[in-house]
Every structure is written in C-alpha cells, then in structure tokens.
Tab-separated table of C-alpha atoms and ligand atoms in Angstrom:
chain	number	residue	atom	x	y	z
A	19	ARG	CA	-0.003	0.000	-0.013
A	20	PRO	CA	1.343	3.457	-0.801
A	21	LEU	CA	2.269	5.727	1.948
A	22	ILE	CA	1.323	8.830	0.094
A	23	ALA	CA	-1.003	9.029	-2.984
A	24	PHE	CA	-1.651	12.253	-4.959
A	25	ALA	CA	-5.047	11.937	-6.602
A	26	GLY	CA	-5.861	14.388	-9.448
A	27	ILE	CA	-4.108	17.286	-7.898
A	28	SER	CA	-4.501	20.586	-9.627
A	29	LYS	CA	-3.420	24.037	-8.414
A	30	THR	CA	-4.199	27.400	-9.905
A	31	TYR	CA	-2.643	30.297	-8.089
A	32	GLY	CA	-4.554	33.576	-7.480
A	33	ASN	CA	-2.906	35.235	-10.493
A	34	GLY	CA	-4.270	32.484	-12.806
A	35	THR	CA	-1.099	30.409	-13.068
A	36	LEU	CA	-1.970	26.724	-13.581
A	37	ALA	CA	0.961	25.364	-11.558
A	38	LEU	CA	-0.265	21.674	-11.304
A	39	ASP	CA	-2.689	20.026	-13.797
A	40	ASP	CA	-4.396	16.731	-12.686
A	41	VAL	CA	-1.311	15.052	-11.167
A	42	SER	CA	-1.634	11.586	-9.749
A	43	PHE	CA	1.027	9.323	-8.478
A	44	ALA	CA	1.919	7.244	-5.375
A	45	ILE	CA	5.017	7.094	-3.016
A	46	ARG	CA	5.837	3.643	-1.384
A	47	PRO	CA	7.081	3.622	2.150
A	48	GLY	CA	10.780	3.256	2.743
A	49	VAL	CA	12.060	4.509	-0.494
A	50	ILE	CA	13.991	7.504	-1.904
A	51	HIS	CA	11.502	8.963	-4.317
A	52	ALA	CA	12.540	11.811	-6.635
A	53	VAL	CA	10.364	14.428	-8.081
A	54	CYS	CA	12.129	15.807	-11.138
A	55	GLY	CA	11.482	18.598	-13.760
A	56	GLU	CA	12.662	21.916	-15.034
A	57	ASN	CA	12.198	25.170	-13.186
A	58	GLY	CA	8.578	26.120	-13.140
A	59	ALA	CA	7.395	22.491	-13.605
A	60	GLY	CA	5.368	22.606	-10.338
A	61	LYS	CA	7.672	20.574	-8.044
A	62	SER	CA	7.796	23.139	-5.131
A	63	THR	CA	3.942	23.629	-5.404
A	64	LEU	CA	3.371	19.990	-4.950
A	65	MET	CA	5.554	19.761	-2.010
A	66	LYS	CA	3.991	22.785	-0.396
A	67	ILE	CA	0.633	21.106	-0.799
A	68	LEU	CA	1.954	18.008	0.850
A	69	PHE	CA	3.324	20.114	3.718
A	70	GLY	CA	0.209	22.159	4.171
A	71	LEU	CA	1.674	25.436	2.967
A	72	GLU	CA	-0.657	25.661	-0.094
A	73	GLN	CA	-3.992	24.049	-0.697
A	74	PRO	CA	-4.880	22.214	-3.998
A	75	SER	CA	-7.512	23.787	-6.176
A	76	SER	CA	-8.878	20.274	-6.747
A	77	GLY	CA	-7.855	16.692	-6.071
A	78	SER	CA	-6.889	14.935	-2.882
A	79	ILE	CA	-3.940	13.451	-0.869
A	80	GLN	CA	-4.172	9.993	0.824
A	81	LEU	CA	-1.973	9.008	3.601
A	82	ASP	CA	-1.860	5.284	4.432
A	83	GLY	CA	-5.047	4.955	2.151
A	84	GLU	CA	-6.996	7.600	3.974
A	85	ALA	CA	-7.917	11.036	2.398
A	86	VAL	CA	-6.360	13.692	4.490
A	87	ALA	CA	-6.829	17.528	4.251
A	88	ILE	CA	-3.492	18.863	5.043
A	89	ALA	CA	-4.680	22.306	6.230
A	90	SER	CA	-1.443	23.578	7.620
A	91	PRO	CA	2.184	22.639	8.438
A	92	ARG	CA	0.874	21.651	11.802
A	93	VAL	CA	-1.263	18.964	10.349
A	94	ALA	CA	1.594	17.664	8.154
A	95	ALA	CA	3.864	17.626	11.348
A	96	GLU	CA	1.173	15.537	13.108
A	97	ARG	CA	1.147	13.172	10.249
A	98	GLY	CA	4.843	12.676	10.330
A	99	ILE	CA	5.758	14.772	7.323
A	100	GLY	CA	8.865	16.997	7.559
A	101	MET	CA	10.241	19.359	5.181
A	102	VAL	CA	13.680	20.952	4.620
A	103	HIS	CA	13.103	24.155	2.707
A	104	GLN	CA	15.290	25.591	-0.069
A	105	HIS	CA	15.497	28.712	2.096
A	106	PHE	CA	16.252	27.754	5.696
A	107	SER	CA	13.823	28.621	8.513
A	108	LEU	CA	16.510	28.675	11.279
A	109	VAL	CA	16.914	31.663	13.640
A	110	PRO	CA	20.427	32.848	12.969
A	111	SER	CA	21.093	34.481	16.350
A	112	LEU	CA	20.169	31.313	18.332
A	113	SER	CA	22.209	28.129	18.945
A	114	VAL	CA	21.800	24.857	17.080
A	115	ALA	CA	20.078	23.344	20.265
A	116	GLU	CA	17.764	26.351	20.696
A	117	ASN	CA	16.687	26.147	17.066
A	118	ILE	CA	15.860	22.480	17.277
A	119	VAL	CA	13.888	22.927	20.537
A	120	LEU	CA	12.002	25.832	18.798
A	121	GLY	CA	11.067	23.466	15.957
A	122	GLN	CA	9.664	20.952	18.485
A	123	GLU	CA	7.895	23.408	20.740
A	124	PRO	CA	5.729	25.686	18.747
A	125	ARG	CA	4.553	27.439	21.834
A	126	ARG	CA	5.825	30.959	21.691
A	127	GLY	CA	8.046	31.881	24.647
A	128	ALA	CA	8.347	28.402	25.931
A	129	PHE	CA	11.157	27.946	28.368
A	130	LEU	CA	14.145	26.370	26.735
A	131	ASP	CA	15.803	23.615	28.766
A	132	ARG	CA	19.350	23.882	27.556
A	133	VAL	CA	20.653	20.788	28.912
A	134	ALA	CA	17.858	18.616	27.501
A	135	ALA	CA	18.155	20.466	24.230
A	136	ARG	CA	21.799	19.825	23.917
A	137	ARG	CA	21.267	16.098	24.800
A	138	ARG	CA	18.552	15.874	22.205
A	139	VAL	CA	20.702	17.339	19.468
A	140	GLU	CA	23.620	15.043	20.450
A	141	GLU	CA	21.316	11.979	20.314
A	142	LEU	CA	19.908	13.012	16.969
A	143	SER	CA	23.204	13.768	15.375
A	144	ARG	CA	24.625	10.563	16.584
A	145	ARG	CA	21.635	8.506	15.335
A	146	TYR	CA	21.730	10.117	11.849
A	147	ASN	CA	25.534	10.628	11.705
A	148	LEU	CA	24.903	14.398	11.290
A	149	ALA	CA	27.601	15.983	13.353
A	150	VAL	CA	27.029	19.461	14.583
A	151	ASP	CA	28.014	21.484	17.658
A	152	PRO	CA	24.761	21.980	19.669
A	153	ASP	CA	26.133	25.204	21.176
A	154	ALA	CA	27.215	26.855	17.930
A	155	THR	CA	25.323	30.001	17.021
A	156	VAL	CA	23.582	29.267	13.611
A	157	ARG	CA	24.833	32.490	12.073
A	158	THR	CA	28.544	31.209	12.362
A	159	LEU	CA	27.872	27.928	10.639
A	160	SER	CA	28.599	27.140	6.916
A	161	VAL	CA	25.604	26.675	4.606
A	162	ALA	CA	26.091	22.856	4.613
A	163	ALA	CA	26.229	22.796	8.437
A	164	GLN	CA	23.021	25.006	8.513
A	165	GLN	CA	21.364	22.398	6.265
A	166	LYS	CA	22.301	19.636	8.767
A	167	VAL	CA	20.625	21.618	11.513
A	168	GLU	CA	17.533	22.061	9.290
A	169	ILE	CA	17.509	18.354	8.667
A	170	LEU	CA	17.918	17.545	12.430
A	171	LYS	CA	15.103	19.932	13.249
A	172	ALA	CA	12.816	18.094	10.886
A	173	LEU	CA	13.921	14.699	12.225
A	174	SER	CA	13.502	15.820	15.852
A	175	ARG	CA	9.693	15.749	15.138
A	176	ASP	CA	9.569	12.066	14.637
A	177	VAL	CA	8.907	12.297	10.906
A	178	ARG	CA	8.201	9.270	8.657
A	179	VAL	CA	8.556	11.284	5.450
A	180	LEU	CA	11.278	13.893	4.868
A	181	ILE	CA	10.875	16.283	1.986
A	182	LEU	CA	13.985	17.995	0.663
A	183	ASP	CA	13.398	20.805	-1.865
A	184	GLU	CA	16.386	21.213	-4.083
A	185	PRO	CA	18.830	20.438	-1.197
A	186	THR	CA	21.882	20.307	-3.329
A	187	ALA	CA	21.505	23.923	-4.722
A	188	VAL	CA	23.530	25.346	-1.945
A	189	LEU	CA	26.179	22.532	-1.680
A	190	THR	CA	29.576	21.790	-3.247
A	191	PRO	CA	29.991	18.344	-4.973
A	192	PRO	CA	31.683	16.821	-1.810
A	193	GLU	CA	28.943	18.247	0.428
A	194	THR	CA	26.385	16.778	-2.030
A	195	GLU	CA	28.038	13.349	-1.799
A	196	GLU	CA	27.921	13.473	2.023
A	197	LEU	CA	24.250	14.578	2.071
A	198	PHE	CA	23.422	11.634	-0.200
A	199	ASP	CA	25.196	9.204	2.068
A	200	ARG	CA	23.151	10.569	4.986
A	201	LEU	CA	19.950	10.267	3.097
A	202	ARG	CA	20.685	6.609	2.245
A	203	ASP	CA	21.261	6.015	5.969
A	204	MET	CA	17.978	7.551	6.777
A	205	ARG	CA	16.205	5.428	4.118
A	206	ALA	CA	18.024	2.309	5.658
A	207	ALA	CA	16.604	3.354	9.060
A	208	GLY	CA	13.104	3.263	7.538
A	209	LEU	CA	12.387	6.898	6.507
A	210	THR	CA	10.694	7.717	3.322
A	211	ILE	CA	12.724	10.514	1.425
A	212	LEU	CA	11.044	12.838	-1.058
A	213	PHE	CA	13.827	14.407	-2.964
A	214	ILE	CA	13.132	17.380	-5.294
A	215	SER	CA	15.647	18.222	-7.951
A	216	HIS	CA	15.930	19.396	-11.515
A	217	LYS	CA	19.302	17.427	-11.908
A	218	LEU	CA	18.665	14.072	-13.564
A	219	ARG	CA	22.181	12.842	-12.758
A	220	GLU	CA	21.613	13.421	-9.040
A	221	VAL	CA	18.314	11.726	-9.156
A	222	ARG	CA	19.842	8.696	-10.834
A	223	ALA	CA	22.513	8.595	-8.145
A	224	LEU	CA	20.217	8.633	-5.289
A	225	ALA	CA	16.604	7.679	-5.906
A	226	SER	CA	14.891	4.340	-6.651
A	227	HIS	CA	11.789	6.008	-8.206
A	228	VAL	CA	11.244	9.192	-10.166
A	229	THR	CA	8.236	11.160	-10.963
A	230	VAL	CA	8.744	13.760	-13.726
A	231	LEU	CA	6.726	16.937	-14.050
A	232	ARG	CA	6.635	19.223	-16.997
A	233	ALA	CA	4.651	22.517	-17.092
A	234	GLY	CA	2.391	21.216	-14.250
A	235	LYS	CA	1.716	17.860	-15.839
A	236	LEU	CA	2.980	14.493	-14.916
A	237	VAL	CA	5.027	13.202	-17.839
A	238	GLY	CA	6.852	10.266	-16.247
A	239	ASP	CA	6.637	8.008	-13.148
A	240	ALA	CA	8.870	4.950	-12.960
A	241	PRO	CA	11.297	2.910	-10.901
A	242	LEU	CA	14.845	4.048	-11.737
A	243	ALA	CA	16.099	0.364	-11.556
A	244	ALA	CA	14.066	-0.278	-14.735
A	245	ILE	CA	15.606	2.571	-16.633
A	246	ASP	CA	19.089	1.492	-15.530
A	247	ASP	CA	18.463	-2.075	-16.535
A	248	GLU	CA	17.531	-1.019	-20.070
A	249	ALA	CA	20.538	1.240	-20.387
B	20	LIG	P1	9.269	24.368	-9.632
B	20	LIG	O1	9.390	23.999	-8.112
B	20	LIG	O2	9.275	23.067	-10.447
B	20	LIG	O3	10.370	25.244	-10.176
B	20	LIG	P2	6.904	25.944	-8.893
B	20	LIG	O4	6.070	25.022	-8.250
B	20	LIG	O5	7.723	26.787	-8.064
B	20	LIG	O6	7.841	24.991	-9.877
B	20	LIG	O7	6.108	26.814	-9.960
B	20	LIG	C1	5.147	26.231	-10.859
B	20	LIG	C2	4.486	27.362	-11.621
B	20	LIG	O8	3.713	28.226	-10.597
B	20	LIG	C3	5.437	28.389	-12.169
B	20	LIG	O9	4.901	28.963	-13.388
B	20	LIG	C4	5.536	29.590	-11.135
B	20	LIG	O10	5.882	30.767	-11.688
B	20	LIG	C5	4.197	29.565	-10.552
B	20	LIG	N1	4.096	29.894	-9.096
B	20	LIG	C6	4.740	29.296	-8.098
B	20	LIG	N2	4.389	29.891	-6.861
B	20	LIG	C7	3.450	30.901	-7.272
B	20	LIG	C8	2.771	31.908	-6.444
B	20	LIG	N3	2.863	31.893	-5.134
B	20	LIG	N4	1.877	32.628	-7.120
B	20	LIG	C9	1.711	32.611	-8.476
B	20	LIG	N5	2.462	31.680	-9.302
B	20	LIG	C10	3.238	30.860	-8.714
B	21	LIG	P1	1.231	27.885	14.676
B	21	LIG	O1	0.623	29.146	14.061
B	21	LIG	O2	0.397	27.461	15.935
B	21	LIG	O3	2.627	28.021	14.954
B	21	LIG	P2	1.561	26.410	12.362
B	21	LIG	O4	0.670	25.506	11.575
B	21	LIG	O5	1.964	27.751	11.709
B	21	LIG	O6	0.847	26.694	13.773
B	21	LIG	O7	2.885	25.662	12.716
B	21	LIG	C1	2.918	24.328	13.321
B	21	LIG	C2	4.242	23.729	13.297
B	21	LIG	O8	4.762	23.734	11.986
B	21	LIG	C3	5.222	24.633	14.139
B	21	LIG	O9	6.133	23.669	14.786
B	21	LIG	C4	5.955	25.403	13.095
B	21	LIG	O10	7.366	25.541	13.566
B	21	LIG	C5	5.865	24.459	11.841
B	21	LIG	N1	6.023	25.326	10.685
B	21	LIG	C6	5.003	26.205	10.342
B	21	LIG	N2	5.312	26.819	9.058
B	21	LIG	C7	6.429	26.156	8.743
B	21	LIG	C8	7.267	26.242	7.475
B	21	LIG	N3	6.994	27.063	6.572
B	21	LIG	N4	8.342	25.491	7.480
B	21	LIG	C9	8.596	24.562	8.484
B	21	LIG	N5	7.941	24.516	9.600
B	21	LIG	C10	6.725	25.253	9.742
C-alpha cells in the first residue's frame, strides 16, 4: 500500500497560473523517491501542498490509504511529514540546540531547557550521523552545516517522510556526496525520502523511483532500476 497518494491534484494560483494539472502518483514507504522537472514544472507547489503550505484547487492526498486534508504545516507535522526548505527557516542568532527545541515546541516563549536540548541534538546527530555542535550559533555555521541543522530539526519531530526541496542547490559536490550518504542512511533506518531536484544525474545517483513533471503535468513515473536495466 502506498504511503502517500496524490489523486488528481490541480493548483491554480490567485494570479491565474496553472501550476499543477491533474497530477496523480503514489509514493511507497521506505524509498527515496525523486520529483524531477525543469524550473517552473510545479515541484515546489506539489511539496508545499503535501506540507500544508498551499491548498490544492482540486484533487486529494491520501496518507496510508486515507484521504487527509493537510490544512497547515501543523497537520503535516502531526502526520509525520517533515520538510527541509530551499531557504532555511532557522533563527540565525540562536544556537543549534535552541533552534531544534523551537522546532519541536511551537509554543511561543516556551522555556528552553538547554541541557535537555543539547542532549537531544547530540542524540539525533549520533543516530543520523549528522555531526553538529549543539552550542554553535547558527549564524556562524557554513551553509552545509546549517542544512544539517535544518534536517535535524525536521527529524526531531519524529517524521516518517522527509521532503527536501532542491537540497543540493547550496552545496559543493563533496557536500552533495555527504548529504546523499546521510539520506541513504535515513532510508535504511526506515524513513521515506522525497527528493526534489531538476538534476537528472543526481536523481539517478540517489533515488529508486522518479516522478517527472513538465509545465504542471505528470510526464513520467517509473522505478529507476528499470531505466538503468535498459541502459
Ligand atoms: P518548480 O518548483 O518546479 O520550479 P513551482 O511549483 O515553483 O515550480 O512553480 C510552478 C509554476 O507556478 C510556475 O509557473 C511559477 O511561476 C508559478 N508559481 C509558483 N508559486 C506561485 C505563486 N505563489 N503565485 C503565482 N504563481 C506561482
Ligand atoms: P502555529 O501558528 O500554531 O505555529 P503552524 O501551523 O503555523 O501553527 O505551525 C505548526 C508547526 O509547523 C510549528 O512547529 C512550526 O514551527 C511549523 N511550521 C510552520 N510553518 C512552517 C514552515 N514554513 N516550514 C517549516 N515548519 C513550519
């Protein structure tokens, strides 16, 4: 049974742009699934809909076979969906640990237990092999390290599905290799990874299934192993 099924999703923005046109496909649990396509294809719009940041104009999303209205990021988080944005949502003046606690505790002004926060960051970075200093101020970190914090923040909410929107855009080739190794580890630990990219080479290196969008329409949806076998 698919973990996530998009059924006839269309999205027209307020200005009349048709960003998605009747898109249907399924994501199986425990895979690295890529959504590929040129700029403007509708990839980000689809992921925003899955994360509750945009609502579809028509169509529905099923999680575990059940139609779910993902009205907000809060609903997505409750359903175990986490997202690493292209533009990070970290607070630069706070430490790594503080940022991760803020991600877990949406209550504004909640007391930050620094010792518990540091322990939580250390536990997560050990489990996922994402080494970061919990006491470092986010502003002082490299972009690649900030991305690790962003991933840890998403993972700290007990996600089952991790969406990464063009995560390699800000990385050097060695940093990209390292990210891919970490994503493979996460997949091996049972997470489902949704990897958004416009680079087919990266998709081939990482994913086992690819869905291709072009100008809002689904133009391809296949296991990558099948493609590789033919080549
Ligand atoms: P991709 O992520 O594949 O680059 P997007 O989902 O960002 O594609 O964009 C799909 C289409 O929707 C593009 O034509 C884009 O200009 C348009 N679009 C994206 N966001 C908005 C918005 N907030 N308002 C109007 N049009 C938008
Ligand atoms: P609230 O208004 O009560 O904060 P939201 O639905 O806006 O409710 O947020 C719920 C949770 O989702 C919070 O933990 C928040 O940090 C997270 N969240 C909200 N918007 C985003 C976003 N754009 N990217 C990542 N996480 C978000």
